[in-house]
Amino acid sequence: MSDLVANIVGSAAAICSITSFAPQAVKIWKERDASSVSLKTYSLTVTCFVLWVVYGIMTKAWPVTVANACALVMASGVLVMKWRFRDGDPDK
């Protein structure tokens, strides 16, 4: 397999991983309600991305590091909103 094909597949996977959290984040933000989001699932997801970032740094695998750092930001945003909006909008 050529490096070009591998890089295209890897880039597509990274983009999918990073953007997969956007619909959930937008939904929580618009509705100001995260009661249906699993705290355990997102806590584990954030932990996984932290570990992938650490792995990427340790092995100097910068594409792994950057892609997982971006996904970590997105998943962390959902997790923060889960804590903030766990029972609906706190301002209501």
PDB file of C-alpha atoms in Angstrom:
ATOM      1  CA  MET A   1       0.000   0.000   0.000  1.00  0.00           C
ATOM      2  CA  SER A   2       1.359   3.408  -0.860  1.00  0.00           C
ATOM      3  CA  ASP A   3       2.081   6.049   1.744  1.00  0.00           C
ATOM      4  CA  LEU A   4      -0.337   8.399  -0.012  1.00  0.00           C
ATOM      5  CA  VAL A   5      -3.262   5.993   0.388  1.00  0.00           C
ATOM      6  CA  ALA A   6      -2.332   5.328   4.018  1.00  0.00           C
ATOM      7  CA  ASN A   7      -2.157   9.082   4.705  1.00  0.00           C
ATOM      8  CA  ILE A   8      -5.530   9.665   3.056  1.00  0.00           C
ATOM      9  CA  VAL A   9      -7.136   6.903   5.116  1.00  0.00           C
ATOM     10  CA  GLY A  10      -5.478   8.187   8.304  1.00  0.00           C
ATOM     11  CA  SER A  11      -6.544  11.761   7.614  1.00  0.00           C
ATOM     12  CA  ALA A  12     -10.125  10.679   6.934  1.00  0.00           C
ATOM     13  CA  ALA A  13     -10.159   8.692  10.175  1.00  0.00           C
ATOM     14  CA  ALA A  14      -8.832  11.683  12.112  1.00  0.00           C
ATOM     15  CA  ILE A  15     -11.437  14.024  10.638  1.00  0.00           C
ATOM     16  CA  CYS A  16     -14.217  11.552  11.448  1.00  0.00           C
ATOM     17  CA  SER A  17     -12.973  11.124  15.017  1.00  0.00           C
ATOM     18  CA  ILE A  18     -12.694  14.843  15.618  1.00  0.00           C
ATOM     19  CA  THR A  19     -16.025  15.831  14.080  1.00  0.00           C
ATOM     20  CA  SER A  20     -18.002  12.921  15.539  1.00  0.00           C
ATOM     21  CA  PHE A  21     -18.521  14.870  18.762  1.00  0.00           C
ATOM     22  CA  ALA A  22     -19.836  18.018  17.075  1.00  0.00           C
ATOM     23  CA  PRO A  23     -23.492  16.938  16.674  1.00  0.00           C
ATOM     24  CA  GLN A  24     -23.740  15.974  20.359  1.00  0.00           C
ATOM     25  CA  ALA A  25     -22.029  19.195  21.464  1.00  0.00           C
ATOM     26  CA  VAL A  26     -24.320  21.364  19.321  1.00  0.00           C
ATOM     27  CA  LYS A  27     -27.420  19.534  20.575  1.00  0.00           C
ATOM     28  CA  ILE A  28     -26.443  19.971  24.228  1.00  0.00           C
ATOM     29  CA  TRP A  29     -25.574  23.621  23.709  1.00  0.00           C
ATOM     30  CA  LYS A  30     -28.821  24.448  21.905  1.00  0.00           C
ATOM     31  CA  GLU A  31     -31.075  22.557  24.318  1.00  0.00           C
ATOM     32  CA  ARG A  32     -29.046  23.348  27.443  1.00  0.00           C
ATOM     33  CA  ASP A  33     -29.743  19.785  28.523  1.00  0.00           C
ATOM     34  CA  ALA A  34     -27.295  16.910  28.808  1.00  0.00           C
ATOM     35  CA  SER A  35     -29.369  14.617  30.988  1.00  0.00           C
ATOM     36  CA  SER A  36     -29.416  11.921  28.298  1.00  0.00           C
ATOM     37  CA  VAL A  37     -25.627  11.912  27.854  1.00  0.00           C
ATOM     38  CA  SER A  38     -23.718   9.201  29.691  1.00  0.00           C
ATOM     39  CA  LEU A  39     -21.194  10.643  32.124  1.00  0.00           C
ATOM     40  CA  LYS A  40     -19.370   7.300  32.320  1.00  0.00           C
ATOM     41  CA  THR A  41     -19.098   6.991  28.554  1.00  0.00           C
ATOM     42  CA  TYR A  42     -17.706  10.482  28.027  1.00  0.00           C
ATOM     43  CA  SER A  43     -15.379  10.165  31.025  1.00  0.00           C
ATOM     44  CA  LEU A  44     -13.961   6.983  29.522  1.00  0.00           C
ATOM     45  CA  THR A  45     -13.750   8.555  26.060  1.00  0.00           C
ATOM     46  CA  VAL A  46     -11.816  11.553  27.401  1.00  0.00           C
ATOM     47  CA  THR A  47      -9.507   9.209  29.318  1.00  0.00           C
ATOM     48  CA  CYS A  48      -8.873   7.214  26.131  1.00  0.00           C
ATOM     49  CA  PHE A  49      -7.977  10.337  24.170  1.00  0.00           C
ATOM     50  CA  VAL A  50      -5.628  11.486  26.952  1.00  0.00           C
ATOM     51  CA  LEU A  51      -3.876   8.123  26.781  1.00  0.00           C
ATOM     52  CA  TRP A  52      -3.625   8.295  22.980  1.00  0.00           C
ATOM     53  CA  VAL A  53      -2.114  11.774  23.204  1.00  0.00           C
ATOM     54  CA  VAL A  54       0.428  10.575  25.776  1.00  0.00           C
ATOM     55  CA  TYR A  55       1.220   7.558  23.582  1.00  0.00           C
ATOM     56  CA  GLY A  56       1.648   9.800  20.537  1.00  0.00           C
ATOM     57  CA  ILE A  57       4.021  12.074  22.438  1.00  0.00           C
ATOM     58  CA  MET A  58       6.021   9.153  23.832  1.00  0.00           C
ATOM     59  CA  THR A  59       6.417   7.530  20.418  1.00  0.00           C
ATOM     60  CA  LYS A  60       6.762  10.838  18.562  1.00  0.00           C
ATOM     61  CA  ALA A  61       3.818   9.853  16.376  1.00  0.00           C
ATOM     62  CA  TRP A  62       2.709  13.406  15.685  1.00  0.00           C
ATOM     63  CA  PRO A  63      -0.285  12.591  13.483  1.00  0.00           C
ATOM     64  CA  VAL A  64      -1.649  10.392  16.288  1.00  0.00           C
ATOM     65  CA  THR A  65      -0.900  13.103  18.845  1.00  0.00           C
ATOM     66  CA  VAL A  66      -2.512  15.948  16.909  1.00  0.00           C
ATOM     67  CA  ALA A  67      -5.609  14.028  15.821  1.00  0.00           C
ATOM     68  CA  ASN A  68      -6.280  12.684  19.295  1.00  0.00           C
ATOM     69  CA  ALA A  69      -5.563  16.053  20.928  1.00  0.00           C
ATOM     70  CA  CYS A  70      -8.223  17.628  18.703  1.00  0.00           C
ATOM     71  CA  ALA A  71     -10.681  14.835  19.489  1.00  0.00           C
ATOM     72  CA  LEU A  72      -9.824  15.260  23.178  1.00  0.00           C
ATOM     73  CA  VAL A  73     -10.847  18.915  23.000  1.00  0.00           C
ATOM     74  CA  MET A  74     -14.171  18.012  21.394  1.00  0.00           C
ATOM     75  CA  ALA A  75     -14.961  15.161  23.812  1.00  0.00           C
ATOM     76  CA  SER A  76     -13.898  17.295  26.776  1.00  0.00           C
ATOM     77  CA  GLY A  77     -16.289  20.007  25.628  1.00  0.00           C
ATOM     78  CA  VAL A  78     -19.158  17.519  25.695  1.00  0.00           C
ATOM     79  CA  LEU A  79     -18.050  16.297  29.127  1.00  0.00           C
ATOM     80  CA  VAL A  80     -17.905  19.833  30.530  1.00  0.00           C
ATOM     81  CA  MET A  81     -21.375  20.557  29.162  1.00  0.00           C
ATOM     82  CA  LYS A  82     -22.585  17.295  30.707  1.00  0.00           C
ATOM     83  CA  TRP A  83     -21.537  18.571  34.117  1.00  0.00           C
ATOM     84  CA  ARG A  84     -22.915  22.038  33.510  1.00  0.00           C
ATOM     85  CA  PHE A  85     -26.251  21.046  31.947  1.00  0.00           C
ATOM     86  CA  ARG A  86     -26.742  17.651  33.643  1.00  0.00           C
ATOM     87  CA  ASP A  87     -30.143  18.680  34.977  1.00  0.00           C
ATOM     88  CA  GLY A  88     -31.079  21.112  32.232  1.00  0.00           C
ATOM     89  CA  ASP A  89     -30.247  24.804  31.939  1.00  0.00           C
ATOM     90  CA  PRO A  90     -28.904  26.108  35.286  1.00  0.00           C
ATOM     91  CA  ASP A  91     -30.182  29.598  34.423  1.00  0.00           C
ATOM     92  CA  LYS A  92     -33.816  28.502  34.226  1.00  0.00           C
TER      93      LYS A  92
END
